[in-house]
PDB file of C-alpha atoms in Angstrom:
ATOM      1  CA  MET A 561     281.633 108.233 149.860  1.00 40.00           C
ATOM      2  CA  ARG A 562     279.100 105.420 149.691  1.00 47.00           C
ATOM      3  CA  CYS A 563     281.836 102.859 148.910  1.00 50.00           C
ATOM      4  CA  TYR A 564     283.962 104.232 151.747  1.00 49.00           C
ATOM      5  CA  TRP A 565     281.024 104.092 154.171  1.00 43.00           C
ATOM      6  CA  GLN A 566     280.346 100.463 153.247  1.00 53.00           C
ATOM      7  CA  CYS A 567     283.991  99.574 153.815  1.00 51.00           C
ATOM      8  CA  ARG A 568     284.143 101.254 157.234  1.00 52.00           C
ATOM      9  CA  CYS A 569     280.877  99.758 158.460  1.00 50.00           C
ATOM     10  CA  GLY A 570     281.733  96.282 157.211  1.00 55.00           C
ATOM     11  CA  TYR A 571     285.158  96.339 158.862  1.00 55.00           C
ATOM     12  CA  ALA A 572     283.825  97.780 162.110  1.00 52.00           C
ATOM     13  CA  MET A 573     281.138  95.109 162.360  1.00 57.00           C
ATOM     14  CA  LEU A 574     283.653  92.318 161.783  1.00 59.00           C
ATOM     15  CA  LEU A 575     286.101  93.801 164.267  1.00 53.00           C
ATOM     16  CA  ARG A 576     283.560  94.257 167.038  1.00 57.00           C
ATOM     17  CA  ALA A 577     281.669  91.001 166.681  1.00 69.00           C
ATOM     18  CA  TYR A 578     283.962  88.348 165.240  1.00 72.00           C
ATOM     19  CA  LYS A 579     287.600  89.254 165.659  1.00 70.00           C
ATOM     20  CA  LYS A 580     288.066  86.836 168.571  1.00 69.00           C
ATOM     21  CA  LYS A 581     284.999  84.635 168.521  1.00 75.00           C
ATOM     22  CA  ASP A 582     283.036  82.570 166.029  1.00 81.00           C
ATOM     23  CA  PRO A 583     279.376  83.216 165.142  1.00 82.00           C
ATOM     24  CA  PRO A 584     276.959  81.153 167.236  1.00 84.00           C
ATOM     25  CA  THR A 585     274.746  80.060 164.329  1.00 87.00           C
ATOM     26  CA  ALA A 586     275.208  78.771 160.801  1.00 88.00           C
ATOM     27  CA  GLU A 587     273.162  81.697 159.504  1.00 88.00           C
ATOM     28  CA  GLU A 588     275.505  84.237 161.055  1.00 83.00           C
ATOM     29  CA  GLN A 589     278.500  82.312 159.744  1.00 86.00           C
ATOM     30  CA  GLU A 590     277.113  82.490 156.202  1.00 88.00           C
ATOM     31  CA  TYR A 591     276.402  86.199 156.628  1.00 82.00           C
ATOM     32  CA  VAL A 592     279.955  86.989 157.690  1.00 83.00           C
ATOM     33  CA  GLU A 593     281.414  84.792 154.925  1.00 86.00           C
ATOM     34  CA  ASN A 594     279.327  86.783 152.453  1.00 85.00           C
ATOM     35  CA  LEU A 595     280.770  90.009 153.847  1.00 83.00           C
ATOM     36  CA  TYR A 596     284.272  88.683 153.250  1.00 86.00           C
ATOM     37  CA  ASP A 597     283.269  87.749 149.698  1.00 88.00           C
ATOM     38  CA  CYS A 598     282.065  91.323 149.223  1.00 83.00           C
ATOM     39  CA  LEU A 599     285.386  92.672 150.502  1.00 84.00           C
ATOM     40  CA  CYS A 600     287.259  90.526 148.001  1.00 88.00           C
ATOM     41  CA  ALA A 601     284.967  91.636 145.184  1.00 86.00           C
ATOM     42  CA  MET A 602     285.481  95.300 146.120  1.00 84.00           C
ATOM     43  CA  LEU A 603     289.244  94.821 146.110  1.00 87.00           C
ATOM     44  CA  ARG A 604     289.080  93.864 142.438  1.00 86.00           C
ATOM     45  CA  CYS A 605     288.781  97.620 141.930  1.00 84.00           C
ATOM     46  CA  ALA A 606     292.184  99.280 142.384  1.00 83.00           C
ATOM     47  CA  SER A 607     290.738 102.485 143.854  1.00 81.00           C
ATOM     48  CA  ASN A 608     289.319 100.529 146.785  1.00 83.00           C
ATOM     49  CA  HIS A 609     292.808  99.454 147.875  1.00 86.00           C
ATOM     50  CA  THR A 610     293.456 102.964 149.156  1.00 85.00           C
ATOM     51  CA  LEU A 611     290.140 103.026 151.034  1.00 82.00           C
ATOM     52  CA  PHE A 612     290.953  99.637 152.534  1.00 84.00           C
ATOM     53  CA  ASP A 613     294.292 100.927 153.836  1.00 84.00           C
ATOM     54  CA  GLN A 614     292.782 104.157 155.133  1.00 82.00           C
ATOM     55  CA  SER A 615     290.138 102.247 157.081  1.00 79.00           C
ATOM     56  CA  GLU A 616     292.871 100.076 158.652  1.00 82.00           C
ATOM     57  CA  GLY A 617     291.630  97.006 156.851  1.00 84.00           C
ATOM     58  CA  LEU A 618     295.030  95.298 156.865  1.00 89.00           C
ATOM     59  CA  ASN A 619     295.311  95.680 160.632  1.00 89.00           C
ATOM     60  CA  LEU A 620     291.859  94.161 161.067  1.00 87.00           C
ATOM     61  CA  MET A 621     292.727  91.190 158.871  1.00 90.00           C
ATOM     62  CA  LEU A 622     295.905  90.601 160.887  1.00 92.00           C
ATOM     63  CA  ILE A 623     293.888  90.619 164.120  1.00 89.00           C
ATOM     64  CA  VAL A 624     291.512  88.045 162.638  1.00 88.00           C
ATOM     65  CA  ILE A 625     294.417  85.834 161.518  1.00 91.00           C
ATOM     66  CA  LYS A 626     296.118  86.008 164.909  1.00 88.00           C
ATOM     67  CA  SER A 627     292.877  85.054 166.665  1.00 85.00           C
ATOM     68  CA  LYS A 628     292.969  81.694 164.789  1.00 80.00           C
ATOM     69  CA  LYS A 629     289.191  81.615 164.701  1.00 82.00           C
ATOM     70  CA  MET A 630     286.800  80.575 161.957  1.00 85.00           C
ATOM     71  CA  PHE A 631     287.444  83.483 159.589  1.00 87.00           C
ATOM     72  CA  ARG A 632     291.232  83.258 159.619  1.00 90.00           C
ATOM     73  CA  ARG A 633     291.227  81.801 156.100  1.00 91.00           C
ATOM     74  CA  CYS A 634     288.860  84.487 154.844  1.00 91.00           C
ATOM     75  CA  ALA A 635     291.239  87.138 156.164  1.00 92.00           C
ATOM     76  CA  LEU A 636     294.169  85.500 154.346  1.00 96.00           C
ATOM     77  CA  ARG A 637     292.180  85.651 151.128  1.00 95.00           C
ATOM     78  CA  VAL A 638     291.431  89.349 151.638  1.00 93.00           C
ATOM     79  CA  ILE A 639     295.125  90.089 152.239  1.00 96.00           C
ATOM     80  CA  ASP A 640     296.047  88.207 149.064  1.00 97.00           C
ATOM     81  CA  TYR A 641     293.609  90.349 147.069  1.00 95.00           C
ATOM     82  CA  GLN A 642     294.664  93.596 148.766  1.00 94.00           C
ATOM     83  CA  LEU A 643     298.378  93.143 148.065  1.00 96.00           C
ATOM     84  CA  GLN A 644     297.916  92.430 144.351  1.00 93.00           C
ATOM     85  CA  ASP A 645     299.256  95.306 142.226  1.00 90.00           C
ATOM     86  CA  SER A 646     299.392  97.623 145.244  1.00 93.00           C
ATOM     87  CA  PRO A 647     302.901  98.801 146.252  1.00 95.00           C
ATOM     88  CA  ALA A 648     301.468 101.081 148.948  1.00 94.00           C
ATOM     89  CA  SER A 649     299.526  98.222 150.539  1.00 94.00           C
ATOM     90  CA  CYS A 650     302.563  95.938 150.398  1.00 96.00           C
ATOM     91  CA  ALA A 651     304.668  98.537 152.214  1.00 96.00           C
ATOM     92  CA  ALA A 652     301.903  99.106 154.774  1.00 95.00           C
ATOM     93  CA  PHE A 653     301.567  95.360 155.345  1.00 96.00           C
ATOM     94  CA  VAL A 654     305.258  94.918 156.172  1.00 97.00           C
ATOM     95  CA  GLU A 655     305.266  97.992 158.407  1.00 95.00           C
ATOM     96  CA  ALA A 656     302.208  96.616 160.252  1.00 94.00           C
ATOM     97  CA  LEU A 657     304.351  93.569 161.149  1.00 95.00           C
ATOM     98  CA  GLY A 658     302.244  91.358 158.917  1.00 96.00           C
ATOM     99  CA  LEU A 659     305.128  89.152 157.783  1.00 97.00           C
ATOM    100  CA  LYS A 660     305.111  87.109 160.985  1.00 96.00           C
ATOM    101  CA  SER A 661     301.451  86.127 160.632  1.00 95.00           C
ATOM    102  CA  LEU A 662     301.675  85.569 156.885  1.00 97.00           C
ATOM    103  CA  PHE A 663     304.689  83.284 157.072  1.00 97.00           C
ATOM    104  CA  ALA A 664     303.243  81.387 160.034  1.00 95.00           C
ATOM    105  CA  ALA A 665     300.239  80.619 157.822  1.00 95.00           C
ATOM    106  CA  PHE A 666     302.574  79.732 154.943  1.00 97.00           C
ATOM    107  CA  MET A 667     304.278  77.189 157.221  1.00 95.00           C
ATOM    108  CA  HIS A 668     300.917  75.956 158.638  1.00 92.00           C
ATOM    109  CA  LYS A 669     302.109  76.860 162.127  1.00 89.00           C
ATOM    110  CA  GLY A 670     299.851  77.512 165.093  1.00 79.00           C
ATOM    111  CA  VAL A 671     296.683  75.963 163.659  1.00 79.00           C
ATOM    112  CA  LYS A 672     294.928  72.657 164.086  1.00 78.00           C
ATOM    113  CA  LYS A 673     295.395  69.983 161.433  1.00 79.00           C
ATOM    114  CA  LEU A 674     293.774  71.230 158.249  1.00 79.00           C
ATOM    115  CA  SER A 675     291.734  69.399 155.658  1.00 87.00           C
ATOM    116  CA  LYS A 676     293.308  68.994 152.211  1.00 88.00           C
ATOM    117  CA  ALA A 677     291.000  71.659 150.821  1.00 90.00           C
ATOM    118  CA  ALA A 678     291.866  74.070 153.638  1.00 90.00           C
ATOM    119  CA  GLU A 679     295.588  73.402 153.177  1.00 93.00           C
ATOM    120  CA  ARG A 680     295.345  74.170 149.487  1.00 94.00           C
ATOM    121  CA  GLU A 681     293.472  77.402 150.148  1.00 94.00           C
ATOM    122  CA  ASP A 682     296.082  78.502 152.693  1.00 95.00           C
ATOM    123  CA  ASP A 683     298.898  77.549 150.326  1.00 97.00           C
ATOM    124  CA  GLU A 684     297.341  79.506 147.481  1.00 97.00           C
ATOM    125  CA  HIS A 685     296.686  82.751 149.310  1.00 97.00           C
ATOM    126  CA  THR A 686     299.904  82.822 151.330  1.00 98.00           C
ATOM    127  CA  ALA A 687     302.110  81.982 148.346  1.00 98.00           C
ATOM    128  CA  TRP A 688     300.549  84.601 146.095  1.00 98.00           C
ATOM    129  CA  ALA A 689     300.518  87.232 148.845  1.00 98.00           C
ATOM    130  CA  ILE A 690     304.281  86.701 149.232  1.00 98.00           C
ATOM    131  CA  VAL A 691     304.680  86.902 145.445  1.00 98.00           C
ATOM    132  CA  SER A 692     302.964  90.303 145.555  1.00 97.00           C
ATOM    133  CA  LEU A 693     305.363  91.457 148.270  1.00 98.00           C
ATOM    134  CA  PHE A 694     308.382  90.429 146.194  1.00 97.00           C
ATOM    135  CA  ARG A 695     306.953  92.232 143.183  1.00 96.00           C
ATOM    136  CA  HIS A 696     306.056  95.488 144.877  1.00 96.00           C
ATOM    137  CA  VAL A 697     308.152  96.115 148.003  1.00 97.00           C
ATOM    138  CA  ASP A 698     310.911  98.626 147.252  1.00 95.00           C
ATOM    139  CA  ARG A 699     314.224  96.751 147.075  1.00 94.00           C
ATOM    140  CA  LYS A 700     316.086  99.773 148.442  1.00 93.00           C
ATOM    141  CA  HIS A 701     313.883  99.906 151.549  1.00 95.00           C
ATOM    142  CA  THR A 702     314.501  97.991 154.760  1.00 96.00           C
ATOM    143  CA  ASN A 703     311.095  96.363 154.226  1.00 97.00           C
ATOM    144  CA  PHE A 704     312.587  94.265 151.436  1.00 97.00           C
ATOM    145  CA  ALA A 705     315.439  93.104 153.640  1.00 97.00           C
ATOM    146  CA  ARG A 706     312.866  92.043 156.239  1.00 97.00           C
ATOM    147  CA  LEU A 707     310.967  90.098 153.596  1.00 98.00           C
ATOM    148  CA  LEU A 708     314.078  88.361 152.312  1.00 97.00           C
ATOM    149  CA  ASN A 709     315.230  87.571 155.840  1.00 97.00           C
ATOM    150  CA  LYS A 710     312.099  85.478 156.354  1.00 97.00           C
ATOM    151  CA  PHE A 711     313.590  82.954 153.935  1.00 97.00           C
ATOM    152  CA  VAL A 712     316.987  83.075 155.640  1.00 96.00           C
ATOM    153  CA  GLU A 713     315.868  82.706 159.267  1.00 96.00           C
ATOM    154  CA  SER A 714     315.421  79.356 161.022  1.00 95.00           C
ATOM    155  CA  SER A 715     317.991  77.626 158.807  1.00 95.00           C
ATOM    156  CA  TYR A 716     316.186  78.410 155.530  1.00 97.00           C
ATOM    157  CA  GLU A 717     313.030  76.529 156.569  1.00 97.00           C
ATOM    158  CA  LYS A 718     310.851  78.579 154.200  1.00 97.00           C
ATOM    159  CA  VAL A 719     313.013  77.528 151.259  1.00 97.00           C
ATOM    160  CA  ASP A 720     312.602  73.927 152.430  1.00 97.00           C
ATOM    161  CA  ARG A 721     308.867  74.557 152.495  1.00 98.00           C
ATOM    162  CA  LEU A 722     308.927  75.828 148.906  1.00 98.00           C
ATOM    163  CA  VAL A 723     310.543  72.614 147.702  1.00 97.00           C
ATOM    164  CA  GLU A 724     308.020  70.578 149.695  1.00 97.00           C
ATOM    165  CA  LEU A 725     305.119  72.502 148.176  1.00 98.00           C
ATOM    166  CA  TYR A 726     306.599  72.153 144.699  1.00 98.00           C
ATOM    167  CA  GLY A 727     306.630  68.366 145.073  1.00 97.00           C
ATOM    168  CA  THR A 728     303.074  68.254 146.412  1.00 97.00           C
ATOM    169  CA  TYR A 729     301.504  70.412 143.720  1.00 97.00           C
ATOM    170  CA  ARG A 730     303.623  69.025 140.905  1.00 97.00           C
ATOM    171  CA  GLU A 731     302.209  65.578 141.692  1.00 97.00           C
ATOM    172  CA  LEU A 732     298.650  66.913 141.828  1.00 97.00           C
ATOM    173  CA  VAL A 733     299.016  68.666 138.482  1.00 97.00           C
ATOM    174  CA  ALA A 734     300.685  65.636 136.876  1.00 96.00           C
ATOM    175  CA  ALA A 735     297.854  63.363 138.005  1.00 95.00           C
ATOM    176  CA  HIS A 736     295.293  65.819 136.652  1.00 95.00           C
ATOM    177  CA  ASP A 737     297.174  66.164 133.346  1.00 93.00           C
ATOM    178  CA  ALA A 738     297.250  62.400 132.811  1.00 92.00           C
ATOM    179  CA  LYS A 739     293.500  62.196 133.261  1.00 91.00           C
ATOM    180  CA  ALA A 740     292.881  65.311 131.151  1.00 89.00           C
ATOM    181  CA  ALA A 741     295.027  63.975 128.286  1.00 87.00           C
ATOM    182  CA  ALA A 742     292.887  60.845 128.090  1.00 86.00           C
ATOM    183  CA  GLU A 743     289.718  62.944 128.100  1.00 83.00           C
ATOM    184  CA  ARG A 744     291.073  65.133 125.299  1.00 81.00           C
ATOM    185  CA  ARG A 745     291.906  62.125 123.111  1.00 82.00           C
ATOM    186  CA  GLU A 746     288.405  60.796 123.623  1.00 79.00           C
ATOM    187  CA  PHE A 747     286.941  64.214 122.844  1.00 77.00           C
ATOM    188  CA  GLU A 748     288.981  64.455 119.629  1.00 73.00           C
ATOM    189  CA  GLU A 749     287.671  61.096 118.454  1.00 72.00           C
ATOM    190  CA  THR A 750     284.116  62.210 119.089  1.00 71.00           C
ATOM    191  CA  LEU A 751     284.653  65.444 117.150  1.00 69.00           C
ATOM    192  CA  LYS A 752     285.976  63.602 114.100  1.00 69.00           C
ATOM    193  CA  GLN A 753     282.674  61.823 113.754  1.00 66.00           C
ATOM    194  CA  CYS A 754     280.390  64.827 113.883  1.00 63.00           C
ATOM    195  CA  THR A 755     282.149  68.058 112.738  1.00 62.00           C
ATOM    196  CA  THR A 756     284.264  69.543 109.983  1.00 63.00           C
ATOM    197  CA  ASP A 757     287.963  70.208 110.556  1.00 62.00           C
ATOM    198  CA  ALA A 758     287.374  73.947 110.940  1.00 60.00           C
ATOM    199  CA  ASP A 759     284.598  73.459 113.481  1.00 67.00           C
ATOM    200  CA  ALA A 760     286.662  70.842 115.309  1.00 68.00           C
ATOM    201  CA  ASN A 761     289.613  73.220 115.687  1.00 73.00           C
ATOM    202  CA  GLU A 762     287.369  75.926 117.126  1.00 75.00           C
ATOM    203  CA  VAL A 763     285.720  73.544 119.564  1.00 75.00           C
ATOM    204  CA  LEU A 764     289.107  72.123 120.580  1.00 77.00           C
ATOM    205  CA  ALA A 765     290.395  75.624 121.284  1.00 77.00           C
ATOM    206  CA  GLU A 766     287.445  76.212 123.612  1.00 82.00           C
ATOM    207  CA  PHE A 767     288.053  72.807 125.188  1.00 82.00           C
ATOM    208  CA  ASP A 768     291.696  73.706 125.823  1.00 82.00           C
ATOM    209  CA  ASP A 769     290.745  77.030 127.390  1.00 85.00           C
ATOM    210  CA  ARG A 770     288.467  75.252 129.833  1.00 89.00           C
ATOM    211  CA  ALA A 771     291.119  72.607 130.410  1.00 90.00           C
ATOM    212  CA  TYR A 772     293.631  75.287 131.434  1.00 92.00           C
ATOM    213  CA  LEU A 773     291.197  76.666 134.006  1.00 93.00           C
ATOM    214  CA  ASP A 774     290.739  73.117 135.308  1.00 94.00           C
ATOM    215  CA  ARG A 775     294.536  72.774 135.625  1.00 95.00           C
ATOM    216  CA  LEU A 776     294.686  75.976 137.666  1.00 96.00           C
ATOM    217  CA  GLU A 777     291.957  74.621 139.937  1.00 95.00           C
ATOM    218  CA  ALA A 778     293.717  71.269 140.242  1.00 95.00           C
ATOM    219  CA  GLY A 779     296.832  72.889 141.709  1.00 96.00           C
ATOM    220  CA  LEU A 780     298.638  74.665 138.875  1.00 97.00           C
ATOM    221  CA  TYR A 781     297.855  78.099 140.298  1.00 97.00           C
ATOM    222  CA  VAL A 782     299.569  77.258 143.590  1.00 98.00           C
ATOM    223  CA  LEU A 783     302.434  75.623 141.681  1.00 98.00           C
ATOM    224  CA  GLN A 784     302.937  78.796 139.648  1.00 98.00           C
ATOM    225  CA  GLY A 785     303.119  80.877 142.822  1.00 98.00           C
ATOM    226  CA  VAL A 786     305.620  78.484 144.386  1.00 98.00           C
ATOM    227  CA  CYS A 787     307.831  78.534 141.281  1.00 98.00           C
ATOM    228  CA  LEU A 788     307.744  82.334 141.192  1.00 97.00           C
ATOM    229  CA  LEU A 789     308.886  82.399 144.815  1.00 98.00           C
ATOM    230  CA  MET A 790     311.712  80.003 143.994  1.00 97.00           C
ATOM    231  CA  GLY A 791     312.751  82.391 141.262  1.00 97.00           C
ATOM    232  CA  PHE A 792     312.622  85.422 143.545  1.00 97.00           C
ATOM    233  CA  VAL A 793     314.660  83.914 146.390  1.00 96.00           C
ATOM    234  CA  SER A 794     317.154  82.506 143.904  1.00 95.00           C
ATOM    235  CA  LYS A 795     317.584  85.838 142.148  1.00 95.00           C
ATOM    236  CA  GLU A 796     317.759  88.052 145.223  1.00 94.00           C
ATOM    237  CA  ASP A 797     320.248  86.210 147.448  1.00 94.00           C
ATOM    238  CA  GLU A 798     323.252  84.009 146.607  1.00 95.00           C
ATOM    239  CA  LYS A 799     323.018  81.936 149.801  1.00 95.00           C
ATOM    240  CA  LEU A 800     319.327  81.285 149.231  1.00 96.00           C
ATOM    241  CA  HIS A 801     320.109  80.364 145.635  1.00 96.00           C
ATOM    242  CA  ALA A 802     322.772  77.882 146.743  1.00 96.00           C
ATOM    243  CA  HIS A 803     320.496  76.327 149.384  1.00 96.00           C
ATOM    244  CA  LEU A 804     317.654  75.995 146.902  1.00 97.00           C
ATOM    245  CA  LEU A 805     319.867  74.299 144.312  1.00 96.00           C
ATOM    246  CA  GLN A 806     321.156  71.895 146.950  1.00 96.00           C
ATOM    247  CA  LEU A 807     317.609  70.955 147.959  1.00 96.00           C
ATOM    248  CA  LEU A 808     316.526  70.473 144.358  1.00 96.00           C
ATOM    249  CA  GLN A 809     319.430  68.103 143.845  1.00 95.00           C
ATOM    250  CA  VAL A 810     318.686  66.152 147.041  1.00 96.00           C
ATOM    251  CA  HIS A 811     315.040  65.721 146.015  1.00 94.00           C
ATOM    252  CA  SER A 812     315.912  64.976 142.368  1.00 94.00           C
ATOM    253  CA  VAL A 813     313.918  67.969 141.130  1.00 95.00           C
ATOM    254  CA  ASP A 814     314.717  69.043 137.579  1.00 94.00           C
ATOM    255  CA  LYS A 815     315.297  72.807 137.354  1.00 94.00           C
ATOM    256  CA  GLU A 816     314.052  72.745 133.781  1.00 95.00           C
ATOM    257  CA  ALA A 817     310.631  71.606 134.992  1.00 96.00           C
ATOM    258  CA  ILE A 818     310.440  74.647 137.277  1.00 97.00           C
ATOM    259  CA  LYS A 819     311.553  76.924 134.452  1.00 96.00           C
ATOM    260  CA  LYS A 820     308.862  75.452 132.200  1.00 96.00           C
ATOM    261  CA  VAL A 821     306.156  76.281 134.747  1.00 97.00           C
ATOM    262  CA  LEU A 822     307.420  79.874 134.750  1.00 96.00           C
ATOM    263  CA  THR A 823     307.771  80.233 130.991  1.00 95.00           C
ATOM    264  CA  ASP A 824     304.317  78.696 130.458  1.00 95.00           C
ATOM    265  CA  TYR A 825     302.907  81.139 133.006  1.00 95.00           C
ATOM    266  CA  ALA A 826     304.595  84.049 131.226  1.00 94.00           C
ATOM    267  CA  ALA A 827     303.156  82.886 127.890  1.00 91.00           C
ATOM    268  CA  MET A 828     299.610  82.981 129.297  1.00 90.00           C
ATOM    269  CA  LEU A 829     299.874  86.627 130.418  1.00 89.00           C
ATOM    270  CA  ASP A 830     298.022  89.103 128.222  1.00 84.00           C
ATOM    271  CA  ASP A 831     299.513  92.011 126.298  1.00 76.00           C
ATOM    272  CA  THR A 832     298.933  94.453 129.169  1.00 72.00           C
ATOM    273  CA  ALA A 833     301.368  92.545 131.408  1.00 80.00           C
ATOM    274  CA  GLN A 834     304.554  92.860 129.357  1.00 85.00           C
ATOM    275  CA  SER A 835     306.692  93.972 132.314  1.00 86.00           C
ATOM    276  CA  LEU A 836     305.398  91.046 134.371  1.00 90.00           C
ATOM    277  CA  GLU A 837     306.147  88.683 131.510  1.00 88.00           C
ATOM    278  CA  LYS A 838     309.695  90.027 131.290  1.00 90.00           C
ATOM    279  CA  GLN A 839     310.176  89.695 135.043  1.00 93.00           C
ATOM    280  CA  THR A 840     308.905  86.100 135.032  1.00 93.00           C
ATOM    281  CA  LYS A 841     311.327  85.123 132.274  1.00 91.00           C
ATOM    282  CA  GLU A 842     314.160  86.714 134.254  1.00 92.00           C
ATOM    283  CA  LEU A 843     313.170  84.665 137.303  1.00 93.00           C
ATOM    284  CA  ALA A 844     313.240  81.487 135.219  1.00 93.00           C
ATOM    285  CA  ALA A 845     316.711  82.394 133.984  1.00 91.00           C
ATOM    286  CA  SER A 846     317.961  82.950 137.538  1.00 89.00           C
ATOM    287  CA  LEU A 847     317.366  79.341 138.584  1.00 89.00           C
TER     288      LEU A 847
END
């Protein structure tokens, strides 16, 4: 009950005070941002997804996004978290007509020019929210047809956007990898001078773990989401598949590079995500 009460009060406060206006002071802005952080933290717990839906949290987030005010990006982040591993929330989101707002954000439509950091944040949360929808919306339900139609409408512009995003984040990750490779070689040389082989291997393993997190931060996480979406649209619709292949050819994009992103992603999943690993490999094969 306490968790439910906190959810309801937090949502009600946001809805009343900030759904269509920004806070007048920096202190209030920080306070509201902290509330959004709390919402995201609470949604790490699966049981809170049901409470979020019951308290009409998705509808509130959609109102905030449509208002195009300061906390629009915070609301996108909350939706991303809420849709993860939650089939019921994914169905509720589509039925609440959330696709229009989500895909408008995915296309960067209806907002002022964003900073690079803001663009990346929007790209991350919209791409992964759509990935969650593809994973969890029932394919036999009309909701799935509505989701798939978003990639068909307007002359396949969302598929065009996927290829554009792939190019952007592939370049960012490649630039990061080149720099990281040089740092690793330098680190290896330093280790040779001060540790045994066994100690060096252990330290290098820790270095590589941190390096992978850095790659995700540098753009790999968005790239993974984009490649998963390419796999989904390619697998689910022949016309989308044909349009995607045509675009990849026009832009000289190697399909094998996309498949490698997917297979590498699948390899990093833990043992509890075997079905997700299998699905990811199937998506790679569909390209």
